[in-house]
Coordinates of C-alpha atoms in Angstrom, one line a residue:
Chain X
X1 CA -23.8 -16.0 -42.6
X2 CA -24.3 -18.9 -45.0
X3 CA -22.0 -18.3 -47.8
X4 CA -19.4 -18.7 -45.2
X5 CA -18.1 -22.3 -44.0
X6 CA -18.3 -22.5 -40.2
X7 CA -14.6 -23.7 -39.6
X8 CA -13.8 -20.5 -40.9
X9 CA -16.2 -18.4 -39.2
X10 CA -14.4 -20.0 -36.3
X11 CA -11.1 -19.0 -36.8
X12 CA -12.1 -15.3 -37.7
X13 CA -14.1 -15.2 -34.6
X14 CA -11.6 -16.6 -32.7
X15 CA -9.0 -14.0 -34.4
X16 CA -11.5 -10.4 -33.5
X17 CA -12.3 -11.7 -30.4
X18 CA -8.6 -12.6 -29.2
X19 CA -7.3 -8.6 -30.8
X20 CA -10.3 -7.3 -28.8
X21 CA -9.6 -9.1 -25.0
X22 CA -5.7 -8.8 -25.9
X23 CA -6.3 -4.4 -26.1
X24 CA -8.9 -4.6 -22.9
X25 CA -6.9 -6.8 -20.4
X26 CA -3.6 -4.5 -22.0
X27 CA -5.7 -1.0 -20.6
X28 CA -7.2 -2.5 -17.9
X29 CA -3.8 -3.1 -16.9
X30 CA -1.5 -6.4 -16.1
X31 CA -1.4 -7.5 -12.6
X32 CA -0.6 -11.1 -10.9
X33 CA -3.1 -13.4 -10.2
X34 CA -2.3 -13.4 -6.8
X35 CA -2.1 -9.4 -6.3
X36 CA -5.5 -9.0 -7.9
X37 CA -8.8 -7.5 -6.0
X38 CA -12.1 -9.4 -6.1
X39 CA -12.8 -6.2 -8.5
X40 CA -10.5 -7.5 -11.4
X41 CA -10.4 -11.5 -10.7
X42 CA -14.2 -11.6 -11.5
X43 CA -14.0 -9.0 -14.2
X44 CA -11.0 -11.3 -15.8
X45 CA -13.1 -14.7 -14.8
X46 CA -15.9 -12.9 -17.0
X47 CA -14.3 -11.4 -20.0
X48 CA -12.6 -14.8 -20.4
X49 CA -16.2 -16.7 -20.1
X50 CA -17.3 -14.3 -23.2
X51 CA -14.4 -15.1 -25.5
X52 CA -14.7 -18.7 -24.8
X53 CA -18.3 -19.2 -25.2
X54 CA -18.6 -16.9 -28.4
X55 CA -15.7 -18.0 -30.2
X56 CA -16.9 -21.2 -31.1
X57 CA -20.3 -21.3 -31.2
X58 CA -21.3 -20.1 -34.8
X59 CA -24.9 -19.7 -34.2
X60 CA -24.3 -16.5 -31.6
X61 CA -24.1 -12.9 -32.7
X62 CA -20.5 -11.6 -32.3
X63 CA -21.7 -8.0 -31.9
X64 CA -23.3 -9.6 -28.8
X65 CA -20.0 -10.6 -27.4
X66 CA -18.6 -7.3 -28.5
X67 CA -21.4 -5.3 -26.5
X68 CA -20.8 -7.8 -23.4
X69 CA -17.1 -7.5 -23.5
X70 CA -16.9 -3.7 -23.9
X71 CA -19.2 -3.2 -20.4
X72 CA -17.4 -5.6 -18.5
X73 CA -14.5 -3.2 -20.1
X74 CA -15.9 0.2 -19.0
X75 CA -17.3 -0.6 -15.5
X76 CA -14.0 -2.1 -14.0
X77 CA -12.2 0.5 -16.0
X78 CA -14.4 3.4 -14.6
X79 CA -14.2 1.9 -10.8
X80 CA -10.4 1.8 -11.5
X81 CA -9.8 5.3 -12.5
X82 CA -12.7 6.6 -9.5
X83 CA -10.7 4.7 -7.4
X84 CA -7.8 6.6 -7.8
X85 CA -9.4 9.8 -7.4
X86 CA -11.7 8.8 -3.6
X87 CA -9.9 7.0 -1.2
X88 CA -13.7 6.3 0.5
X89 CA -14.2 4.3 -2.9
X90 CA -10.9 2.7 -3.3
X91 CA -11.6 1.4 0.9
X92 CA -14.9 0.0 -0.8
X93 CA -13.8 -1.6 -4.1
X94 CA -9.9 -2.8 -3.1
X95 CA -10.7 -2.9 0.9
X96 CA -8.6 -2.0 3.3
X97 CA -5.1 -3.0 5.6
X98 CA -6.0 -4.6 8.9
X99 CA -3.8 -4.6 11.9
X100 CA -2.7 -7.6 13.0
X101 CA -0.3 -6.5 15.6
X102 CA 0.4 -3.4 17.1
X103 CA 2.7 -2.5 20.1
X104 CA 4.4 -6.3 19.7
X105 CA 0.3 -7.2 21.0
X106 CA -2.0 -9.5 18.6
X107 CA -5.2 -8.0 17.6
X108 CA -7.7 -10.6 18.6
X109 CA -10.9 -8.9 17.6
X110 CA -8.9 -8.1 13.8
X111 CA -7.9 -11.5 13.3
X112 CA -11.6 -12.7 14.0
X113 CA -13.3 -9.7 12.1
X114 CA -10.9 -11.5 8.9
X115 CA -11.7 -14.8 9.6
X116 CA -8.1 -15.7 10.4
X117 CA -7.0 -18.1 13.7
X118 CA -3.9 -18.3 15.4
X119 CA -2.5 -21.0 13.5
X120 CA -3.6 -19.1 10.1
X121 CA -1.7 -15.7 11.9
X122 CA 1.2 -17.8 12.9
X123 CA 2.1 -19.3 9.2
X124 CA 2.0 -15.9 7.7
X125 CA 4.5 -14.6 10.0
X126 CA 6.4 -17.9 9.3
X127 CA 6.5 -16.6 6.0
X128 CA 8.4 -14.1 6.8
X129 CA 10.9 -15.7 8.6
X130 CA 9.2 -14.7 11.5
X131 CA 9.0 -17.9 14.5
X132 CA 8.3 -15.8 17.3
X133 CA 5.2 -13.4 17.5
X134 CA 7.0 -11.8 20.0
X135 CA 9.7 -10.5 18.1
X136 CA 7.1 -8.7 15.7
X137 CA 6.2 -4.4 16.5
X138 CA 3.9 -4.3 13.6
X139 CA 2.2 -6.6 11.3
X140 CA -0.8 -5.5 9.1
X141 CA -3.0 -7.8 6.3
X142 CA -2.9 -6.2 3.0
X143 CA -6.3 -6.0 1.0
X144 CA -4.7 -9.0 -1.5
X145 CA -4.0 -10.8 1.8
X146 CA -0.5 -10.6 2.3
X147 CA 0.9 -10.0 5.6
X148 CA 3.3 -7.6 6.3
X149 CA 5.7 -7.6 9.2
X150 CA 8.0 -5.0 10.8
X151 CA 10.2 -6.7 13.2
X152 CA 11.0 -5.0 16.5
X153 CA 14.0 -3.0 15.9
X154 CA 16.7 -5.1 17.6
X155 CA 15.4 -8.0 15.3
X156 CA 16.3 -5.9 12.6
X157 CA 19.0 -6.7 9.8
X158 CA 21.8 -4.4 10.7
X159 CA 22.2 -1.5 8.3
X160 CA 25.3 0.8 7.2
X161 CA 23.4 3.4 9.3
X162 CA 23.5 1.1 12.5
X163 CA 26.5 1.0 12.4
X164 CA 27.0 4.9 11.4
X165 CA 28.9 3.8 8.6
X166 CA 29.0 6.9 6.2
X167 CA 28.0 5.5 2.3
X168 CA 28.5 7.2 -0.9
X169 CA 25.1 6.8 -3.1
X170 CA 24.9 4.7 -5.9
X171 CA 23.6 4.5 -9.2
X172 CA 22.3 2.0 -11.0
X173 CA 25.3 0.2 -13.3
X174 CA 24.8 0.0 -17.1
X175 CA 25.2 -2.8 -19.4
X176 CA 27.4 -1.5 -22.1
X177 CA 28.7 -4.7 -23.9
X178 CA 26.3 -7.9 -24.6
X179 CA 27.4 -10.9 -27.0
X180 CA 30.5 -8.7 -28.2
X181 CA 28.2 -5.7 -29.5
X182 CA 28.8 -2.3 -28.0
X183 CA 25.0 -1.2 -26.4
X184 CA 25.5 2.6 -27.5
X185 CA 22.2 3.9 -25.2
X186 CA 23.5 2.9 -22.2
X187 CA 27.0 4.4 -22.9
X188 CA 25.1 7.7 -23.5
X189 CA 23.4 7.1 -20.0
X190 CA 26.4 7.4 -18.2
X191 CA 28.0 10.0 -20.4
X192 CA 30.1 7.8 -22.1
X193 CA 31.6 7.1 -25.5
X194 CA 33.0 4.3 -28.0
X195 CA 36.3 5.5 -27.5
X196 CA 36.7 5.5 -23.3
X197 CA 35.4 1.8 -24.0
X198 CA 37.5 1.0 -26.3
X199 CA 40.7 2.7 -24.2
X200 CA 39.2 0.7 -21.1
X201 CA 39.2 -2.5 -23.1
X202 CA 43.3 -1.9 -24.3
X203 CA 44.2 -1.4 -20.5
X204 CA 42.2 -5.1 -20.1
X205 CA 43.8 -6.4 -23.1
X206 CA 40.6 -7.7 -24.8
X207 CA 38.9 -6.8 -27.4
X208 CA 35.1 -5.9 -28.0
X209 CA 34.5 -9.3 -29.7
X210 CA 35.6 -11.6 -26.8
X211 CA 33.6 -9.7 -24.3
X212 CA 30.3 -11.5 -22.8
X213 CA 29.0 -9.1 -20.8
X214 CA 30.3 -5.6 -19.7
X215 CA 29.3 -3.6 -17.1
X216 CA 30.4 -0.1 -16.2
X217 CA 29.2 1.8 -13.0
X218 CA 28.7 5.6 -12.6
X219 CA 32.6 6.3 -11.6
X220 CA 33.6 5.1 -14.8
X221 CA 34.9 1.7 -14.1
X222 CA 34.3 -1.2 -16.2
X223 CA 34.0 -4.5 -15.2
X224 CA 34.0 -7.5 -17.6
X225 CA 33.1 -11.2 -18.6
X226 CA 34.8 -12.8 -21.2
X227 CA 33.6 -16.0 -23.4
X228 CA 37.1 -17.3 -22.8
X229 CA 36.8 -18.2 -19.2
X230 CA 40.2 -19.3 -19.1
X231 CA 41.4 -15.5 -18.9
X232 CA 41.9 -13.9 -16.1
X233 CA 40.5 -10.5 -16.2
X234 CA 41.9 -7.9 -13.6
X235 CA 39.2 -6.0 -11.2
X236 CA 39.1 -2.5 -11.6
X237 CA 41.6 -1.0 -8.8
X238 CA 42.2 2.7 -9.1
X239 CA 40.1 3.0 -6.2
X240 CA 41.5 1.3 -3.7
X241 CA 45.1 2.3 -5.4
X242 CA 44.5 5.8 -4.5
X243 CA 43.1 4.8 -0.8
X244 CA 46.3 3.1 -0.3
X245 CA 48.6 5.7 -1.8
X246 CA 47.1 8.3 0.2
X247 CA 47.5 6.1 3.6
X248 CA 51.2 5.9 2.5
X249 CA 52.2 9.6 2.2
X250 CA 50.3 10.2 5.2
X251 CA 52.2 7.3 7.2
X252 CA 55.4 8.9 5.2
X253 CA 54.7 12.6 6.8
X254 CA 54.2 11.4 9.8
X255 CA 57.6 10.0 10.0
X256 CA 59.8 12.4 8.6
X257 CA 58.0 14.6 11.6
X258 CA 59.2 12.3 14.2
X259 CA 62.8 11.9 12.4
X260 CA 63.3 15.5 11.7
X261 CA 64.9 17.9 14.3
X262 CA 64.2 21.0 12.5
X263 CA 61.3 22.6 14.4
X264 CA 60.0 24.1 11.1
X265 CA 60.1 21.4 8.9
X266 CA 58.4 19.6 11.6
X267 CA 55.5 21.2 11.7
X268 CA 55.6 21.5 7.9
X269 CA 55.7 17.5 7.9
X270 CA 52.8 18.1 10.6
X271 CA 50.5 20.3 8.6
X272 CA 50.4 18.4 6.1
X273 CA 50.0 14.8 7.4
X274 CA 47.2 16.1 8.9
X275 CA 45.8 17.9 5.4
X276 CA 46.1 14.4 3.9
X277 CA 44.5 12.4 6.7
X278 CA 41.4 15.4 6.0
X279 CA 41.4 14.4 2.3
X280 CA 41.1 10.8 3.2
X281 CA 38.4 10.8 5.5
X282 CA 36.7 13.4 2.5
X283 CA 36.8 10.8 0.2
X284 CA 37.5 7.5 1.9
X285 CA 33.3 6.6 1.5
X286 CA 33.7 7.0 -2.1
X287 CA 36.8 4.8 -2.6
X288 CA 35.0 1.8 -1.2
Chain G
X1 CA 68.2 6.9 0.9
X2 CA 68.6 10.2 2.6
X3 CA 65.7 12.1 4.1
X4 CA 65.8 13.9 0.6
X5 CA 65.3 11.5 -1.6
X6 CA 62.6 10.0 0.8
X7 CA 60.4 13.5 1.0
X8 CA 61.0 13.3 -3.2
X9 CA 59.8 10.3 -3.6
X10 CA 56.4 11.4 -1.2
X11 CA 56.4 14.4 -3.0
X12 CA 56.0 12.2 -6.4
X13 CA 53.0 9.7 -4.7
X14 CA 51.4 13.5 -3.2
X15 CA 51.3 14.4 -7.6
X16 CA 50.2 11.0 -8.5
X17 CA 47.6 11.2 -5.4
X18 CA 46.4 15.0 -7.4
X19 CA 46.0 13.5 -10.6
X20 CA 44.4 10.1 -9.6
X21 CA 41.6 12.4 -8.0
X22 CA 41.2 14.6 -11.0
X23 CA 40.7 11.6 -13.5
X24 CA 38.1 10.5 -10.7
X25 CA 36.7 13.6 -10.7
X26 CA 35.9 13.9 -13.7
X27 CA 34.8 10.7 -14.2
X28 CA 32.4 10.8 -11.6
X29 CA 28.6 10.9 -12.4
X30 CA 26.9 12.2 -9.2
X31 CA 27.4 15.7 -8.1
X32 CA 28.3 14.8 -4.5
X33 CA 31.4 12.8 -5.3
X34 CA 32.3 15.1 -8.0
X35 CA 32.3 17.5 -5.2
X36 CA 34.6 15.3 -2.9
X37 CA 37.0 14.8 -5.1
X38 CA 37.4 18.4 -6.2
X39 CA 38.0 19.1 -2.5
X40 CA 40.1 16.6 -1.4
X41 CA 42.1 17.2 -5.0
X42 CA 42.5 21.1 -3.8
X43 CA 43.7 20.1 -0.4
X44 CA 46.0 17.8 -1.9
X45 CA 47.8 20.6 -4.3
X46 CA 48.2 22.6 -1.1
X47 CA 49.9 19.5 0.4
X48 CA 52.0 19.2 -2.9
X49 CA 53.1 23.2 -2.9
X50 CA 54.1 22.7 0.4
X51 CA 56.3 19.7 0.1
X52 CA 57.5 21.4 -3.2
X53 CA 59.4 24.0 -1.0
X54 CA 60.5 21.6 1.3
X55 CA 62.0 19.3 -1.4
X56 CA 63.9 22.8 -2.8
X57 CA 64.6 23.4 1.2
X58 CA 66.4 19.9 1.5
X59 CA 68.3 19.7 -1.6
X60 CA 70.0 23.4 -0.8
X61 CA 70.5 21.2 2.7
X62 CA 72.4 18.6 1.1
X63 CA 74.7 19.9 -1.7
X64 CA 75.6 16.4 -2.8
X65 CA 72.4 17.0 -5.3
X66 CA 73.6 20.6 -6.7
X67 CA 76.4 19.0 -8.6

C-alpha cells in the first residue's frame, strides 16, 4: 500500500489487530495464568507472537495474520467446547487429578509417575498449612498443579455442625447506600423500598447524605457507616431485644408458679412458661 | 408491686413479644424463618389469651383495682 505512510499503516495495524485478539481471548474465555492448561498457555503464547510480529512489520500481509489468528482461534476453541461434551477428551487435553495420598498413606509410585520428590510433596502440603503428612486423609494434584488436601477429620476446623449448633441460613447482604446515593436495585433485591430506608435512617438519626456505606441483610436490618466517624452509630438490636424479652417473661412465669398457692393458677403460670420456653428454642437460631 | 401488677406488667412484655415477631415476620426474606416466626408468634398469642384471663382473674382477686 504506497499511498499510505508506514507510521500510519502501523498504527491501523496495530488498532485491527488489537479489536481482533481483544474479541478472541474475550470468547476463548479469561482464565489466570497460573490456572491455565498447556492447551490455552501455548494457544495465548501463540496468538500473542502473531499480533506482535504483524503489527509492526509493514511489509507482511495482514490478511495473513488474520488467517493465522482465526485457526489458532478455532482449534483451541473447538478442543474447548469437545472437551466439555467427552470426559475421555477433557482426561487428554486438560489431564487428570493424581492421588497423592490416600488412607493418611503417600503414594510413592504417583509422586514419581509426576515427577514430584518428597521435599517437592512436602512444600505443597506446607502450603496448606499442612506440617505433618500424617495429619493428611486425602491429598490429590490437580491437572494445573495445585495440591489439594483434606485433613483427617480431627484436624479439621470445628464447624457449627460439630458442635450440633442449629444455624438459621443466610443470604447474602445488599449494599443499599454508597457515597450518600440510595442503590435502588439492590433495595428491590431484598424487597425493599425508599421509604423503609428512609424510616430506618430517622430511627439512626442520619440522613442519606452522611451515609458512607449501608448495608442491610435479608431480616431487614440495616447497618451503617457514616463519613463523620465521630458519630456513634447504634447496632441494630431488635434481635437480641426480643431474645431477652422472651427469657424475661419466661423467668417471670416461672416465678409467679413458685409464689402462687392457687393450684390453678399454678399450672396456668406452668403452661405457659413452658409455651414460651417452646417459642424460644423455635426461634432462638434466628435471633443470633 | 402486687402479684397483679407484676403478671400485668408480663402480660404487656408477652404483647410486645407478639408484635416484635410479627414486624420480624414480615420482614423476613427466607421462607423458613418466616415460618418460625409465624409459629412462635401463634404460640405466643395463646400465651397472651391465657395471661389475659388470668390478669381479669387477679384484678376480681384484689378489689383495690375495681375502684
Amino acid at each position: 500500500m504506497p499511498d499510505f505512510p508506514e507510521w500510519l499503516e502501523v498504527i491501523l495495524r496495530s488498532l485491527i489487530l488489537m479489536v481482533v485478539l481483544f474479541t478472541i481471548t474475550k470468547i476463548l474465555g479469561s482464565k489466570q495464568l497460573s490456572q491455565m492448561n498447556v492447551f490455552e498457555y501455548v494457544t495465548g503464547v501463540v496468538l500473542g507472537g502473531i499480533v506482535a510480529i504483524h503489527t509492526f512489520d509493514p511489509n507482511s500481509h495482514i490478511i495473513y495474520a488474520i488467517i493465522a489468528m482465526l485457526i489458532w482461534f478455532f482449534v483451541p476453541y473447538a478442543v474447548q467446547k469437545i472437551a466439555l461434551k467427552s470426559k475421555v477428551f477433557r482426561n487428554f487435553t486438560y489431564g487428570k487429578s493424581t492421588v497423592f495420598i490416600q488412607d493418611g498413606k503417600i503414594m510413592e509410585d504417583n509422586l514419581k509417575k509426576q515427577g514430584y520428590s518428597t521435599d517437592d510433596l512436602l512444600e505443597k502440603l506446607r502450603d496448606k498449612d499442612v506440617f505433618l503428612a500424617t495429619d493428611v486423609e486425602f491429598a490429590v494434584l490437580e491437572p494445573d498443579g495445585t495440591l489439594n488436601v483434606l485433613p483427617k477429620r480431627e484436624n479439621r476446623p470445628l464447624t457449627a455442625k460439630d458442635l450440633g449448633i442449629k444455624l438459621a441460613p443466610q443470604k447474602e447482604p445488599q449494599t443499599v447506600i454508597m457515597d450518600g446515593k440510595v442503590l435502588y436495585e439492590s433495595l428491590a433485591n431484598l424487597n425493599l423500598n425508599l421509604a423503609w430506608l428512609e424510616t430506618e435512617l430517622e430511627k439512626l438519626n442520619v440522613s442519606i447524605e452522611n451515609v458512607f456505606l449501608g448495608q442491610a441483610d435479608t431480616d431487614g436490618q440495616l447497618y451503617v457507616d457514616l463519613f463523620d466517624d465521630t458519630i456513634a452509630v447504634p447496632s441494630p438490636n431488635e434481635k437480641p431485644l426480643l431474645l431477652a424479652t422472651m427469657k424475661k417473661c419466661q423467668a417471670d412465669l416461672e416465678l409467679f408458679a413458685l409464689a402462687t398457692e392457687n393450684p390453678q393458677s399454678k399450672t396456668l403460670y406452668q403452661t405457659n412458661s413452658k409455651k414460651l420456653q417452646a417459642a424460644i428454642d423455635k426461634i432462638e437460631k434466628y435471633l443470633n | 408491686m402486687t402479684v397483679g401488677s407484676e403478671v400485668k406488667g408480663c402480660y404487656a412484655s408477652v404483647k410486645n413479644i407478639e408484635a416484635t415477631l410479627q414486624i420480624l415476620a414480615n420482614k423476613a426474606q427466607d421462607v423458613d424463618s418466616q415460618q418460625a416466626f409465624n409459629e412462635a408468634q401463634q404460640i405466643i398469642s395463646e400465651v397472651k389469651e391465657s395471661l389475659n384471663q388470668q390478669v381479669i382473674h387477679l384484678t376480681r382477686e384484689e378489689p383495690q383495682y375495681n375502684k
